[in-house]
Short mmCIF file of C-alpha atoms in Angstrom, two decimals:
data_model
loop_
_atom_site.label_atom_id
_atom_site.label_comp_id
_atom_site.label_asym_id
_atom_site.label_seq_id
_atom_site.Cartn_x
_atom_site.Cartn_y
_atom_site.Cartn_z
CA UNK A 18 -58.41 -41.63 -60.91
CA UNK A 19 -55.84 -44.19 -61.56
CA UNK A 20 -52.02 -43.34 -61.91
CA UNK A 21 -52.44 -43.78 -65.71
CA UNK A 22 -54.82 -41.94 -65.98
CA UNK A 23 -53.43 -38.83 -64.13
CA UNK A 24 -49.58 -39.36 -66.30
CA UNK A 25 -52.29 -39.39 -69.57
CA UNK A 26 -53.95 -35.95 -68.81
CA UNK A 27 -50.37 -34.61 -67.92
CA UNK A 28 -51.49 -34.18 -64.24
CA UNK A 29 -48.33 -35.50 -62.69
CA UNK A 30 -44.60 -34.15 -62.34
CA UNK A 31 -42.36 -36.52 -64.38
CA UNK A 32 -39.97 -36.51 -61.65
CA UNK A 33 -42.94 -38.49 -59.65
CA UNK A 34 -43.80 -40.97 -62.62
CA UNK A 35 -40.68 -43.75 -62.80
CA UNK A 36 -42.03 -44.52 -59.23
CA UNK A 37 -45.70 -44.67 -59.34
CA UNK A 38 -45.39 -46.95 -62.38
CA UNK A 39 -43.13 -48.94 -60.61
CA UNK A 40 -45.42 -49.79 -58.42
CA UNK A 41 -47.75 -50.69 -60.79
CA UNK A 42 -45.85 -52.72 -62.57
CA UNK A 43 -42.57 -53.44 -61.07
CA UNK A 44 -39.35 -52.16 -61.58
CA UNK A 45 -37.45 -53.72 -64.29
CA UNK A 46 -39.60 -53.66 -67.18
CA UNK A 47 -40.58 -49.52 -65.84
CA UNK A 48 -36.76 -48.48 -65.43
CA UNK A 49 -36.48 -50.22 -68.85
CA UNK A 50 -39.17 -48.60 -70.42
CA UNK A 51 -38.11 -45.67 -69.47
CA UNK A 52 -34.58 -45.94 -69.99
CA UNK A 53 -35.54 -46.89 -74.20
CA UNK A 54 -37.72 -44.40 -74.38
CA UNK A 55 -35.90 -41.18 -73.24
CA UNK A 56 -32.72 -42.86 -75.60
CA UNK A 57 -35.07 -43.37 -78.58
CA UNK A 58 -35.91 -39.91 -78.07
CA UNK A 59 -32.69 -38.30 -77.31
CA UNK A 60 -31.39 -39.90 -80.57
CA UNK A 61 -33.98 -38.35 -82.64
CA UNK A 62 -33.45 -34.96 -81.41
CA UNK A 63 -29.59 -35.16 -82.05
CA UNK A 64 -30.49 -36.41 -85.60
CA UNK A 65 -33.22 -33.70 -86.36
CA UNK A 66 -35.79 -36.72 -86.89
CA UNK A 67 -37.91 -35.38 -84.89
CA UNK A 68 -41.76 -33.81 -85.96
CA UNK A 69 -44.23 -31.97 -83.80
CA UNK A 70 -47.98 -31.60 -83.81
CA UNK A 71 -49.55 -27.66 -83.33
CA UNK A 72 -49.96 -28.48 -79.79
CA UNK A 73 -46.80 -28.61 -79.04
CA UNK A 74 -46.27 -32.10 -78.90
CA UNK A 75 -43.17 -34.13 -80.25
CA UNK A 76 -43.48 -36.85 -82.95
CA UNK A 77 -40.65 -39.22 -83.08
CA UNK A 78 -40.29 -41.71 -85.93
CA UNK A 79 -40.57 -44.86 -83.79
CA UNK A 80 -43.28 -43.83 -81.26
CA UNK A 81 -45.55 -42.34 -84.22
CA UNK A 82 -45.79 -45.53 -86.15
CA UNK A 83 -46.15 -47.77 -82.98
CA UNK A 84 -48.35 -45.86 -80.53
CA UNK A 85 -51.58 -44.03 -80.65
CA UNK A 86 -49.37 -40.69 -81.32
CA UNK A 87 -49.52 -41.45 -84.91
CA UNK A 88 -51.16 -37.93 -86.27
CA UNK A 89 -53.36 -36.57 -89.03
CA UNK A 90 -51.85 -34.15 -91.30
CA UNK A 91 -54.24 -31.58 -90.36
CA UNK A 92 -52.64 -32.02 -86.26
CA UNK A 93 -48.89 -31.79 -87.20
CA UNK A 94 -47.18 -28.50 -87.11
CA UNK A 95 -45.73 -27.27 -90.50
CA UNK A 96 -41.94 -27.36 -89.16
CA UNK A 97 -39.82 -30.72 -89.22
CA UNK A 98 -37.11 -31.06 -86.75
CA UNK A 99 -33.90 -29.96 -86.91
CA UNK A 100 -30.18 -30.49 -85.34
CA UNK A 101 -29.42 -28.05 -82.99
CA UNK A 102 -26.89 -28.31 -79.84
CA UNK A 103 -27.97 -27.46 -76.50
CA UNK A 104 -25.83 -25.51 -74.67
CA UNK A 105 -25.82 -23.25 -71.14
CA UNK A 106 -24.43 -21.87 -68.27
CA UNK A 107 -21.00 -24.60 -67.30
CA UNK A 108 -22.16 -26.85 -64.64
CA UNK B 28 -29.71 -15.06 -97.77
CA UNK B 29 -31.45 -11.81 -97.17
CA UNK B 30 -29.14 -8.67 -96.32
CA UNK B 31 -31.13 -8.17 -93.38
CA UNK B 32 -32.25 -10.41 -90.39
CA UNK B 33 -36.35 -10.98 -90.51
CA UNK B 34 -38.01 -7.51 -88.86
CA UNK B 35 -40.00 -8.06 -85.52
CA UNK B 36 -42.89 -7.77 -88.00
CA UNK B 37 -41.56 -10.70 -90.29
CA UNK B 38 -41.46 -12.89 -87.10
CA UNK B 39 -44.83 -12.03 -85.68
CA UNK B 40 -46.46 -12.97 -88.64
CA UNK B 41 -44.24 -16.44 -89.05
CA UNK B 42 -45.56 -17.50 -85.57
CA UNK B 43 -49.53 -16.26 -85.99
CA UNK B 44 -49.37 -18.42 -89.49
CA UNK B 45 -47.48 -21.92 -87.81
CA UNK B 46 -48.10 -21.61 -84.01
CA UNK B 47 -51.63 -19.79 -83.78
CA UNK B 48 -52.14 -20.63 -80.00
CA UNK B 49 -49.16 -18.17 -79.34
CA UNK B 50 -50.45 -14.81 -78.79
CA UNK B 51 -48.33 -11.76 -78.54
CA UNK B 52 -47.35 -8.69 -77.08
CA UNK B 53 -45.70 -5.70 -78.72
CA UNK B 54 -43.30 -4.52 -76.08
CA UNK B 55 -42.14 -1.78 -78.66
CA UNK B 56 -41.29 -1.38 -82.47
CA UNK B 57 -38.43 -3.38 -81.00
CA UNK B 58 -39.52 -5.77 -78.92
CA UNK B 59 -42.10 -8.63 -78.64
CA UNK B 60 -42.91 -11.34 -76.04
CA UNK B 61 -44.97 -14.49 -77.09
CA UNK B 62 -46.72 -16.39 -74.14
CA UNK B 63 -48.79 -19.94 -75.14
CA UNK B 64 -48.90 -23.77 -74.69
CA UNK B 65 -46.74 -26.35 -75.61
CA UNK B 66 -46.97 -30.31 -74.21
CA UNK B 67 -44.00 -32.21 -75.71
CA UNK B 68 -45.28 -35.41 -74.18
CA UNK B 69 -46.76 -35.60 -70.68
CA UNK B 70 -47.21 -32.16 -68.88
CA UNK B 71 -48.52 -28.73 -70.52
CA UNK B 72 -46.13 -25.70 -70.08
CA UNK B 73 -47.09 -21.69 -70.65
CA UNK B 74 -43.94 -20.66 -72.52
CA UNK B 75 -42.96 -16.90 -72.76
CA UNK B 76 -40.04 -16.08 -76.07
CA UNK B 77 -38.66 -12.49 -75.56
CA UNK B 78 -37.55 -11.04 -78.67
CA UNK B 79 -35.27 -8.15 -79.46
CA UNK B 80 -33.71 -6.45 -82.35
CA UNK B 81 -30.21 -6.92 -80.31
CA UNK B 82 -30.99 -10.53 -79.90
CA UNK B 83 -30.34 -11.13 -83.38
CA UNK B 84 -27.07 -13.10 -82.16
CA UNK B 85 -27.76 -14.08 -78.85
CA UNK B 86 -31.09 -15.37 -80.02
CA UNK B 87 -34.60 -15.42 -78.87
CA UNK B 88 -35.03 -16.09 -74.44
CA UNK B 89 -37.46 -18.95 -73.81
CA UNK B 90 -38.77 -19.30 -70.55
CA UNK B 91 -41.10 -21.59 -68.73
CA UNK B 92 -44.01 -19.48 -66.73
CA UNK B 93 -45.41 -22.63 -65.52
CA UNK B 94 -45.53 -24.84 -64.14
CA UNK B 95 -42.63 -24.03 -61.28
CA UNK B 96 -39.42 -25.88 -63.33
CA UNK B 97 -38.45 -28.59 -60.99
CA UNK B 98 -34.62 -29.39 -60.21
CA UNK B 99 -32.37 -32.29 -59.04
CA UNK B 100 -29.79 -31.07 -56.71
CA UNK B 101 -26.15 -32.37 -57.37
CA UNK B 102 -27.32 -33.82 -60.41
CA UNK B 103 -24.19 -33.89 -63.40
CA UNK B 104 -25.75 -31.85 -65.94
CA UNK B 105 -26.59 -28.50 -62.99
CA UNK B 106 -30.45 -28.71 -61.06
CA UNK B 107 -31.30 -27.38 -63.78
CA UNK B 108 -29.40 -28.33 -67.11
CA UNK B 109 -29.19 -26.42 -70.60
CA UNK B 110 -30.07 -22.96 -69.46
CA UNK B 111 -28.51 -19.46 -68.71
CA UNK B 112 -29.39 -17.83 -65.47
CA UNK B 113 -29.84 -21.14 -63.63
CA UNK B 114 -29.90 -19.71 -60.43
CA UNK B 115 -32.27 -17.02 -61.44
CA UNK B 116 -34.71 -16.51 -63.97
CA UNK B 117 -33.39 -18.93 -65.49
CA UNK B 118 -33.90 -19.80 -69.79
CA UNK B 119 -33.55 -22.57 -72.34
CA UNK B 120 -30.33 -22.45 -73.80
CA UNK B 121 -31.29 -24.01 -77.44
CA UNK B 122 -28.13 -23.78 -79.20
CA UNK B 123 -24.28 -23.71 -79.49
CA UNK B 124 -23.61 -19.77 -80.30
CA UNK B 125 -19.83 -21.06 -81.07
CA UNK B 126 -21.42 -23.20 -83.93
CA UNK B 127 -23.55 -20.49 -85.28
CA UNK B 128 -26.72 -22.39 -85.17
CA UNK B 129 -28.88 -19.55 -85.14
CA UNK B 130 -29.45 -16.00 -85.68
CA UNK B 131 -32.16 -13.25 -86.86
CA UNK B 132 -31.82 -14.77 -89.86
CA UNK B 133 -33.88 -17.74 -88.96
CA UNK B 134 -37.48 -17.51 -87.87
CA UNK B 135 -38.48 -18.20 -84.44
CA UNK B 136 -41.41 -20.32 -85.56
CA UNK B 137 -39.26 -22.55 -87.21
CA UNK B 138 -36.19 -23.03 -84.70
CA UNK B 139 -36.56 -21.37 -81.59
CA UNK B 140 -40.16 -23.33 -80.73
CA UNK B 141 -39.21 -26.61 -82.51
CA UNK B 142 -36.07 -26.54 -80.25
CA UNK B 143 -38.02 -25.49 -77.20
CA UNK B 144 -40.50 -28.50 -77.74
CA UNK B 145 -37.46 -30.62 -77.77
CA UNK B 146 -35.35 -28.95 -74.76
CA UNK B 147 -39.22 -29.80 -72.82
CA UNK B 148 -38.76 -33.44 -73.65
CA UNK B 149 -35.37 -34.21 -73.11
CA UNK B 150 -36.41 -32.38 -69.35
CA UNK B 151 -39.17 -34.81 -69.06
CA UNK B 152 -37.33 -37.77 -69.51
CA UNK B 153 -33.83 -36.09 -67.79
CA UNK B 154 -36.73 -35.87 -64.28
CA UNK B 155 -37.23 -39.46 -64.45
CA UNK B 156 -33.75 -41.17 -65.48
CA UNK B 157 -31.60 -37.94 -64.20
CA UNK B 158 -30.34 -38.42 -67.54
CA UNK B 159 -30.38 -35.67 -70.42
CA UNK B 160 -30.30 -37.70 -73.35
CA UNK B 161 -30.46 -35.14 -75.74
CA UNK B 162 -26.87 -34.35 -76.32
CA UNK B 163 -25.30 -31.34 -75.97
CA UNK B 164 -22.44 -29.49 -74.14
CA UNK B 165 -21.75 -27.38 -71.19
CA UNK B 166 -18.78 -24.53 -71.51
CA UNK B 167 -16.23 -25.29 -69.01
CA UNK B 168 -16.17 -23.32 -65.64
CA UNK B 169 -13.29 -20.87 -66.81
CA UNK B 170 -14.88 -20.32 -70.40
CA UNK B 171 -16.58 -17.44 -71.38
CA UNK B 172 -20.14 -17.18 -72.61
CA UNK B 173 -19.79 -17.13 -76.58
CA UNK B 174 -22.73 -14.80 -77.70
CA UNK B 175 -23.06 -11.03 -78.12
CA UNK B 176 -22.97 -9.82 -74.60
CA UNK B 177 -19.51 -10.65 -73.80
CA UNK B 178 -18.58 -8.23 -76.62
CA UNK B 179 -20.07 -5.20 -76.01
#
């Protein structure tokens, strides 16, 4: 099964993926990629853009119009996102 | 606003109607536990959310059953960042009890797991870029822990 494949099903520990697709396919466009991504993200969440399917999953804005995360009505979860501040123990 | 938070039963029956892959487990009149699935974007994770009449303030405890969280030593944000208990038994800390973002007022099915989904995806990417880009704060050192407990 190919490293794709295995970060697809969720059979790998994200703190192992940033290497294996590096290489794959090299390190600049991966640590890139990557880099966009979890920002993209990040900003949604601290905007309460964010939507989520029953599953679990997390729908943001950009991603579900330009990937195959796009949903059905019928899959998304009847909540929309919300702001919220994440807090904790001090480090 | 209601003059009472939602009951136990009021919540049970918000999360059965929006997530239905959550079971649950009356732990008393008082007291319920919810175990189930959620996969923010990669890996799947079996979620327990205790529940208690006296965590009307301090809110709901999330906690990931599996799999085994993983941690980055000496990283800024703790090994482990945006939880209570870090060192043991350690749970998602999903809001700011200073800025009164929650309380039993609000149902769990539509904050608490929302915010958990999101916590699950800012750890995703935080594992790969040792980054948690999903804003935030940690109290300083000296401060105390706003929420019920230190009052009692």
């Amino acid at each position: 099964m190919t490293v794709v494949s295995l970060i697809r099903e969720g059979k790998l520990d994200p703190v192992d993926v940033p290497n294996d697709l590096r290489r794959l396919f090299g390190d600049f466009v991966v640590t890139e990629a990557i880099r966009k991504t979890a920002q993209e993200l990040g900003g949604n969440i601290q905007q309460g853009n964010q939507g989520y399917t029953r599953t679990g999953g997390i729908l943001v804005p950009a991603a579900a119009a330009a990937s195959t995360l796009a949903v059905s009505r019928a899959a998304a979860a009847p909540v929309s996102g919300s702001r919220h501040t994440f807090f904790g123990d001090p480090v | 606003m209601a003059l009472l938070p939602y009951s136990i039963r009021e919540q049970v029956v918000s999360m059965r109607a929006t997530w239905p892959s959550f079971g649950n487990q009356m732990v008393s009149e008082d007291a319920v536990v919810w175990r189930g699935p959620l996969k923010p974007l990669m890996r799947t994770y079996d979620i327990a959310i205790t529940y208690r009449t006296d965590y009307v303030i301090s809110g709901p405890r999330v906690r990931v059953i599996s799999p085994p969280s993983t941690r980055l030593p000496d990283n800024p944000e703790g090994s482990l960042p945006h939880v209570y208990n870090r060192d043991r038994d350690p749970f998602m800390c999903l809001f700011d009890p200073a800025k009164h973002e929650w309380s039993g007022w609000d149902l769990i099915s539509e904050t608490t797991v929302p915010w958990a989904i999101d916590w699950l995806a800012c750890y995703e990417f935080w594992l790969m870029t040792g980054i948690w880009e999903g804003g935030g704060r940690h109290p300083p050192l000296t401060g105390t822990r706003h929420n019920v407990e230190n009052h009692r």
